[in-house]
Amino acid sequence: TFTDPDADAAAIAAMSRDELTETGPDLLRESRKHEARAVLAAAALADRVYRERLAGQSEVEVWGSVIEHADNLARAEVSLQFKVSRSKAGSWIALADLLKEFPLIRAAYLNGELSTNRASIMARAAQRGGDIDADTDSDSDSTDGDEAGMSFEEIVLDYGSRGTTDPVLSQQLDAALISMNPDSVIEDRDTITDLVGHVTITPDVAGHSSLDAVVPAHYGVFLTTQINALVDERTCRKDPRRVGSLRVIALGEITGVPGAHLDCECGQENCAKGGAARDESAETPADADDAAAWDDLLPEPADADAPAVELVEPVVEPEIPDPMDEPTCDEVPVAFGRALVVPGAPVLTVLKDPDGILVPRLQGYGPIDPDYAATLSEVAKTIHYPESARAAGPLIPQISDRPQAPPADPTGHGG
């Protein structure tokens, strides 16, 4: 009914499995339709507020700070009226503006076929590959005649219609873009490095700081593998703390923060990963007893009965300060941490195709351009794609009427 929440909840609870299978996807599609229109409405409201702010001002008066203030005012109004955060309001406005350039993706979004996040992934990919001529790049590797004349937006839409998760879709679109126009990807990477790459640490509440960074992909992979390896090495499953808390301590120890040390707090004496287990010496009590017994069997030194030599302390001459040296304050030593590298963590690994057909991949990240892969060859382990992947060939976009995947049955098959 969409008017009586209790009645709707009771009706859904009373539905059979077949009714739920039929009704659930329809409800999801309708909710996506409503959200898509809410996004467009938010962008339209922001545009009205922006224009009202700049109305009546001459071109001379409209400059950087004025435009920035108008943008902030528009986002604030959307945030207030739609009861969402300012960051979400900004992402909605940006998505709606971007969808104006890609009517096919916008139509699918308004039709309820795409979630907001999926539509955003597809729109950004279409923007990056907007200059690609699919006619020239979809060459003899494809045998589907329907692919001729495809725009990159159509390729993106085809990928988005497949039953993949959003992270997988993002990687597929990256791989398609790299295979079709690697130079543009290299240019984008250099631009991000020069203009966007940054590390910001800002004060947060209750004695915490917020850390945000845009770094090269292998930096992120390295930190991720190091943190995961340290958490796995130092803690067991019975540690009561959240995984997030463990990762924060691990990051501190890896980067050498003073006092940051990860140890298991499960409270069990026989914990295989606790500090006691790591700090145990190789010498056992039995080894100590054996060593003492051997010491008793050793002969006494030849001069054991000789009188003890009286130790004379040397005379320490007083230090006379050099009058030419300027007096300095006493330095207080500060205990700094030491950066840690976990030996057991996986090394950086790049998958490459010796024939140059498949797009290189950085394990733990995804597809990367060939130039980046060549740069990483100096610091990463390079392995070749398995023969099965090379025999399958590149991931070529195909236009086809694929039926929807069958639902999973109770035995765990299908889907």
Coordinates of C-alpha atoms in Angstrom, one line a residue:
T1 CA 0.0 0.0 0.0
F2 CA 3.0 2.3 0.7
T3 CA 0.7 4.1 3.2
D4 CA 0.4 1.7 6.1
P5 CA 3.8 0.4 7.2
D6 CA 2.5 -2.2 9.6
A7 CA 0.1 -3.6 7.0
D8 CA 2.9 -3.7 4.4
A9 CA 5.3 -5.5 6.7
A10 CA 2.6 -8.1 7.6
A11 CA 1.7 -8.6 3.9
I12 CA 5.4 -9.2 3.0
A13 CA 5.8 -11.6 6.0
A14 CA 2.8 -13.6 4.7
M15 CA 4.1 -13.9 1.1
S16 CA 5.1 -17.2 -0.3
R17 CA 8.5 -17.8 -1.7
D18 CA 7.3 -17.4 -5.3
E19 CA 5.5 -14.1 -4.4
L20 CA 8.7 -12.8 -2.7
T21 CA 10.7 -13.7 -5.8
E22 CA 8.3 -11.8 -8.0
T23 CA 7.6 -8.9 -5.8
G24 CA 11.1 -8.2 -4.3
P25 CA 12.9 -7.3 -7.6
D26 CA 9.9 -5.1 -8.6
L27 CA 10.1 -3.2 -5.4
L28 CA 13.9 -2.7 -5.8
R29 CA 13.4 -1.5 -9.3
E30 CA 10.8 1.0 -8.2
S31 CA 13.0 2.3 -5.4
R32 CA 15.8 2.8 -7.8
K33 CA 13.5 4.8 -10.1
H34 CA 12.5 7.0 -7.2
E35 CA 16.1 7.5 -6.1
A36 CA 17.2 8.4 -9.7
R37 CA 14.6 11.0 -9.9
A38 CA 15.5 12.3 -6.5
V39 CA 19.1 12.7 -7.7
L40 CA 17.9 14.7 -10.7
A41 CA 15.7 16.8 -8.5
A42 CA 18.5 17.5 -6.1
A43 CA 20.7 18.7 -9.0
A44 CA 17.9 20.9 -10.4
L45 CA 17.4 22.5 -7.0
A46 CA 21.2 23.1 -6.7
D47 CA 21.1 24.7 -10.1
R48 CA 18.3 27.1 -9.1
V49 CA 20.1 28.1 -5.9
Y50 CA 23.3 28.6 -7.8
R51 CA 21.7 30.8 -10.4
E52 CA 19.8 32.8 -7.8
R53 CA 23.0 33.5 -6.0
L54 CA 24.7 34.8 -9.1
A55 CA 21.7 36.7 -10.5
G56 CA 22.1 40.4 -10.9
Q57 CA 25.9 40.3 -10.8
S58 CA 28.1 41.4 -13.7
E59 CA 30.7 39.2 -15.3
V60 CA 33.4 41.2 -13.5
E61 CA 31.9 40.4 -10.1
V62 CA 31.6 36.6 -10.8
W63 CA 35.0 35.1 -10.0
G64 CA 36.6 32.3 -8.0
S65 CA 35.4 32.9 -4.5
V66 CA 32.0 34.0 -5.5
I67 CA 31.5 30.9 -7.7
E68 CA 32.8 28.7 -4.9
H69 CA 30.4 30.3 -2.4
A70 CA 27.5 29.7 -4.8
D71 CA 28.5 26.0 -5.1
N72 CA 28.7 25.6 -1.4
L73 CA 25.3 27.3 -0.9
A74 CA 23.7 25.0 -3.5
R75 CA 25.1 21.9 -1.8
A76 CA 24.0 23.2 1.6
E77 CA 20.4 23.7 0.3
V78 CA 20.3 20.2 -1.1
S79 CA 21.6 18.8 2.1
L80 CA 19.0 20.7 4.1
Q81 CA 16.0 19.9 2.0
F82 CA 16.8 16.3 1.2
K83 CA 18.2 15.5 4.7
V84 CA 21.5 14.1 3.4
S85 CA 25.1 14.9 4.1
R86 CA 26.8 17.7 2.1
S87 CA 29.2 15.2 0.6
K88 CA 26.3 13.0 -0.6
A89 CA 24.6 16.1 -1.9
G90 CA 27.7 17.0 -3.8
S91 CA 28.0 13.5 -5.3
W92 CA 24.4 13.6 -6.4
I93 CA 24.8 16.9 -8.1
A94 CA 28.0 15.8 -9.9
L95 CA 26.3 12.5 -11.0
A96 CA 23.3 14.4 -12.5
D97 CA 25.5 16.8 -14.3
L98 CA 27.6 13.9 -15.7
L99 CA 24.6 11.9 -16.8
K100 CA 23.6 14.8 -19.1
E101 CA 26.4 13.8 -21.4
F102 CA 25.4 10.1 -21.5
P103 CA 21.7 9.7 -22.3
L104 CA 21.9 5.9 -22.6
I105 CA 23.2 5.4 -19.0
R106 CA 20.8 8.0 -17.7
A107 CA 17.8 6.2 -19.3
A108 CA 18.9 2.9 -17.8
Y109 CA 19.3 4.7 -14.4
L110 CA 15.9 6.3 -14.6
N111 CA 14.4 3.0 -15.6
G112 CA 15.5 1.4 -12.4
E113 CA 18.1 -0.9 -14.0
L114 CA 21.1 0.7 -12.1
S115 CA 21.8 1.7 -8.5
T116 CA 23.1 5.1 -7.9
N117 CA 26.6 3.8 -7.2
R118 CA 26.6 1.6 -10.3
A119 CA 25.4 4.5 -12.4
S120 CA 28.2 6.7 -11.0
I121 CA 30.9 4.1 -11.8
M122 CA 29.6 3.8 -15.4
A123 CA 29.3 7.5 -16.0
R124 CA 32.8 8.2 -14.8
A125 CA 34.1 5.4 -17.0
A126 CA 32.2 6.7 -20.0
Q127 CA 33.6 10.2 -19.4
R128 CA 37.2 8.8 -19.3
G129 CA 36.7 6.9 -22.5
G130 CA 34.5 9.4 -24.3
D131 CA 37.1 10.1 -27.0
I132 CA 37.6 6.4 -27.9
D133 CA 36.6 5.3 -31.4
A134 CA 35.2 1.9 -30.7
D135 CA 35.2 1.1 -34.4
T136 CA 39.0 1.2 -34.6
D137 CA 39.7 -0.5 -31.3
S138 CA 37.2 -3.4 -31.6
D139 CA 39.3 -5.2 -34.2
S140 CA 39.6 -8.7 -35.4
D141 CA 39.4 -10.1 -31.8
S142 CA 35.7 -9.8 -32.0
T143 CA 33.5 -11.8 -34.3
D144 CA 30.2 -10.2 -33.4
G145 CA 28.9 -8.0 -36.2
D146 CA 26.7 -6.1 -33.8
E147 CA 29.7 -4.6 -32.1
A148 CA 30.7 -2.5 -35.1
G149 CA 29.9 1.1 -34.6
M150 CA 29.6 0.8 -30.8
S151 CA 30.4 3.9 -28.8
F152 CA 32.3 3.6 -25.5
E153 CA 29.1 4.5 -23.7
E154 CA 27.4 1.5 -25.3
I155 CA 30.3 -0.7 -24.2
V156 CA 30.0 0.6 -20.7
L157 CA 26.2 0.0 -20.7
D158 CA 26.8 -3.6 -21.8
Y159 CA 29.2 -4.2 -19.0
G160 CA 26.9 -2.6 -16.5
S161 CA 24.0 -4.9 -17.6
R162 CA 25.9 -8.0 -16.5
G163 CA 25.4 -9.6 -13.2
T164 CA 28.7 -8.5 -11.6
T165 CA 29.4 -6.6 -8.4
D166 CA 30.3 -2.9 -8.5
P167 CA 34.0 -3.5 -7.7
V168 CA 34.2 -6.1 -10.5
L169 CA 32.4 -3.8 -12.9
S170 CA 34.9 -1.0 -12.1
Q171 CA 37.9 -3.2 -12.8
Q172 CA 36.3 -4.5 -16.1
L173 CA 35.8 -1.0 -17.3
D174 CA 39.3 0.0 -16.3
A175 CA 40.7 -3.0 -18.3
A176 CA 38.5 -2.1 -21.3
L177 CA 39.7 1.5 -21.3
I178 CA 43.4 0.5 -20.9
S179 CA 43.2 -2.0 -23.8
M180 CA 41.5 0.5 -26.0
N181 CA 43.4 3.7 -25.1
P182 CA 46.4 3.1 -22.8
D183 CA 47.8 6.6 -23.5
S184 CA 44.7 8.3 -22.0
V185 CA 45.1 6.2 -18.8
I186 CA 48.7 7.1 -18.5
E187 CA 47.8 10.8 -18.9
D188 CA 45.1 10.4 -16.2
R189 CA 47.5 8.8 -13.8
D190 CA 50.0 11.5 -14.2
T191 CA 47.4 14.2 -13.8
I192 CA 46.2 12.6 -10.5
T193 CA 49.7 12.3 -9.3
D194 CA 50.4 16.0 -10.0
L195 CA 47.1 17.5 -9.0
V196 CA 45.2 15.1 -6.7
G197 CA 47.8 13.1 -4.9
H198 CA 47.9 14.1 -1.3
V199 CA 47.8 13.0 2.4
T200 CA 45.7 15.0 4.8
I201 CA 45.5 14.4 8.5
T202 CA 42.9 16.5 10.3
P203 CA 41.8 16.6 14.0
D204 CA 38.7 14.6 14.8
V205 CA 36.7 14.3 17.9
A206 CA 37.7 12.7 21.3
G207 CA 41.4 12.6 20.7
H208 CA 41.4 11.1 17.3
S209 CA 42.5 12.2 13.8
S210 CA 41.0 11.5 10.4
L211 CA 43.4 10.4 7.7
D212 CA 42.7 10.7 4.0
A213 CA 45.1 10.0 1.2
V214 CA 45.3 9.6 -2.6
V215 CA 48.5 7.6 -3.3
P216 CA 49.8 5.3 -6.1
A217 CA 48.2 2.0 -6.3
H218 CA 51.2 0.0 -5.1
Y219 CA 51.5 2.2 -2.0
G220 CA 47.9 1.2 -1.1
V221 CA 48.5 -2.5 -1.8
F222 CA 51.7 -2.5 0.2
L223 CA 50.1 -0.9 3.3
T224 CA 47.0 -3.2 3.0
T225 CA 49.1 -6.4 2.8
Q226 CA 51.4 -5.3 5.6
I227 CA 48.5 -4.4 7.9
N228 CA 46.6 -7.6 7.2
A229 CA 49.8 -9.7 7.7
L230 CA 50.6 -8.0 11.1
V231 CA 47.0 -8.5 12.4
D232 CA 47.1 -12.1 11.3
E233 CA 50.6 -12.7 12.9
R234 CA 49.9 -11.0 16.2
T235 CA 46.2 -11.7 17.1
C236 CA 44.0 -14.8 17.2
R237 CA 40.3 -15.1 16.5
K238 CA 39.4 -14.8 20.2
D239 CA 40.7 -11.2 20.4
P240 CA 37.6 -9.3 21.6
R241 CA 38.5 -6.0 19.7
R242 CA 37.1 -4.9 16.4
V243 CA 39.1 -5.6 13.3
G244 CA 39.1 -1.9 12.6
S245 CA 40.8 -1.2 15.9
L246 CA 43.4 -3.8 15.3
R247 CA 44.2 -2.3 11.9
V248 CA 44.7 1.1 13.4
I249 CA 47.2 -0.2 15.8
A250 CA 48.9 -2.2 13.1
L251 CA 49.2 0.9 10.9
G252 CA 50.8 2.8 13.8
E253 CA 53.4 0.1 14.4
I254 CA 54.1 -0.3 10.7
T255 CA 54.8 3.4 10.3
G256 CA 56.8 3.6 13.5
V257 CA 54.5 5.6 15.8
P258 CA 56.0 5.7 19.3
G259 CA 54.2 3.3 21.6
A260 CA 52.1 1.6 18.9
H261 CA 52.4 -2.1 19.4
L262 CA 49.9 -4.8 18.4
D263 CA 49.5 -7.7 20.7
C264 CA 46.7 -10.2 21.2
E265 CA 44.3 -9.5 24.1
C266 CA 42.4 -12.8 24.1
G267 CA 43.5 -13.4 27.7
Q268 CA 44.5 -17.0 27.1
E269 CA 47.8 -18.2 28.5
N270 CA 48.3 -20.7 25.7
C271 CA 47.5 -18.2 22.9
A272 CA 49.7 -19.2 19.9
K273 CA 50.0 -15.6 18.7
G274 CA 50.3 -13.6 22.0
G275 CA 53.3 -11.8 23.2
A276 CA 54.4 -14.6 25.5
A277 CA 54.5 -17.1 22.6
R278 CA 56.6 -14.7 20.5
D279 CA 59.0 -13.7 23.4
E280 CA 59.8 -17.2 24.6
S281 CA 63.4 -18.0 24.4
A282 CA 64.7 -21.1 22.6
E283 CA 66.3 -22.2 25.9
T284 CA 63.9 -24.3 28.1
P285 CA 64.3 -25.0 31.8
A286 CA 65.7 -28.4 31.0
D287 CA 68.3 -26.7 28.8
A288 CA 69.3 -24.4 31.7
D289 CA 69.7 -27.3 34.1
D290 CA 71.9 -29.1 31.6
A291 CA 74.1 -26.0 31.2
A292 CA 74.5 -25.7 35.0
A293 CA 75.5 -29.3 35.2
W294 CA 78.2 -28.8 32.6
D295 CA 79.4 -25.7 34.4
D296 CA 80.0 -27.9 37.5
L297 CA 82.1 -30.3 35.6
L298 CA 84.4 -27.7 34.2
P299 CA 87.9 -27.5 35.9
E300 CA 88.7 -24.6 38.1
P301 CA 91.0 -22.0 36.6
A302 CA 94.7 -22.3 37.3
D303 CA 94.9 -19.0 39.3
A304 CA 91.8 -19.7 41.3
D305 CA 93.8 -19.4 44.6
A306 CA 95.6 -16.2 43.6
P307 CA 94.8 -13.1 45.6
A308 CA 92.2 -10.9 44.2
V309 CA 93.5 -7.9 42.4
E310 CA 92.3 -4.6 43.8
L311 CA 90.5 -2.5 41.3
V312 CA 91.6 1.1 41.1
E313 CA 89.2 3.6 39.6
P314 CA 90.8 5.9 37.1
V315 CA 91.0 9.5 37.8
V316 CA 88.5 11.5 35.7
E317 CA 89.8 14.9 34.8
P318 CA 87.2 17.6 34.9
E319 CA 85.9 18.8 31.6
I320 CA 86.8 22.4 30.8
P321 CA 84.2 24.0 28.5
D322 CA 85.6 25.6 25.4
P323 CA 84.9 29.3 25.6
M324 CA 84.4 29.4 21.8
D325 CA 81.4 27.0 21.9
E326 CA 78.0 28.6 22.4
P327 CA 76.1 27.3 25.3
T328 CA 73.3 24.9 24.3
C329 CA 70.2 23.7 26.3
D330 CA 70.2 20.2 27.5
E331 CA 68.6 18.0 24.9
V332 CA 65.8 15.7 26.1
P333 CA 65.8 12.4 24.3
V334 CA 62.6 11.5 22.6
A335 CA 61.6 7.9 22.0
F336 CA 60.8 7.5 18.4
G337 CA 59.3 4.4 16.9
R338 CA 60.8 2.4 14.1
A339 CA 59.1 1.5 10.9
L340 CA 58.2 -2.2 10.6
V341 CA 58.1 -4.4 7.6
V342 CA 56.3 -7.7 8.1
P343 CA 58.4 -10.4 6.4
G344 CA 55.5 -12.8 6.0
A345 CA 53.3 -10.3 4.0
P346 CA 52.7 -11.0 0.3
V347 CA 55.1 -9.1 -2.0
L348 CA 53.9 -6.7 -4.7
T349 CA 53.0 -8.8 -7.7
V350 CA 52.3 -7.8 -11.2
L351 CA 50.6 -10.1 -13.8
K352 CA 51.8 -9.6 -17.3
D353 CA 51.1 -11.1 -20.7
P354 CA 54.4 -11.8 -22.6
D355 CA 52.4 -11.4 -25.8
G356 CA 51.2 -8.0 -24.7
I357 CA 47.5 -8.8 -25.4
L358 CA 46.1 -9.0 -21.9
V359 CA 46.0 -5.9 -19.7
P360 CA 48.6 -6.0 -16.8
R361 CA 47.2 -6.4 -13.3
L362 CA 48.6 -5.4 -9.9
Q363 CA 47.4 -8.1 -7.5
G364 CA 45.3 -6.5 -4.7
Y365 CA 44.4 -3.6 -6.9
G366 CA 43.3 -4.5 -10.5
P367 CA 44.2 -3.5 -14.0
I368 CA 47.0 -1.1 -14.6
D369 CA 48.5 0.5 -17.7
P370 CA 51.6 -1.1 -19.3
D371 CA 53.7 1.9 -18.5
Y372 CA 52.9 1.6 -14.8
A373 CA 53.6 -2.1 -14.9
A374 CA 57.0 -1.4 -16.4
T375 CA 57.7 1.1 -13.6
L376 CA 56.7 -1.5 -10.9
S377 CA 59.0 -4.1 -12.4
E378 CA 61.8 -2.6 -10.4
V379 CA 60.1 -3.1 -7.0
A380 CA 57.5 -5.8 -7.7
K381 CA 57.6 -9.5 -8.6
T382 CA 56.4 -10.1 -12.2
I383 CA 54.6 -13.2 -13.1
H384 CA 52.9 -14.3 -16.3
Y385 CA 49.2 -14.9 -16.8
P386 CA 48.4 -18.6 -16.7
E387 CA 48.1 -20.3 -20.1
S388 CA 44.3 -20.7 -19.7
A389 CA 43.8 -16.9 -19.3
R390 CA 46.1 -16.2 -22.3
A391 CA 44.3 -18.7 -24.4
A392 CA 40.9 -17.1 -23.6
G393 CA 42.1 -13.8 -25.1
P394 CA 41.2 -10.3 -24.0
L395 CA 37.9 -9.3 -22.5
I396 CA 36.0 -8.2 -25.5
P397 CA 32.7 -6.4 -25.2
Q398 CA 29.9 -8.3 -26.8
I399 CA 26.4 -7.0 -27.5
S400 CA 23.9 -9.8 -27.0
D401 CA 20.5 -10.4 -25.5
R402 CA 21.7 -12.4 -22.5
P403 CA 18.9 -14.0 -20.4
Q404 CA 18.8 -13.3 -16.7
A405 CA 20.7 -15.7 -14.6
P406 CA 18.4 -18.4 -13.1
P407 CA 17.7 -18.1 -9.4
A408 CA 19.6 -20.3 -7.0
D409 CA 17.7 -23.4 -5.9
P410 CA 17.6 -24.8 -2.4
T411 CA 20.4 -27.2 -3.2
G412 CA 22.8 -24.4 -3.9
H413 CA 22.9 -24.8 -7.7
G414 CA 22.2 -22.2 -10.3
G415 CA 22.4 -18.4 -9.9

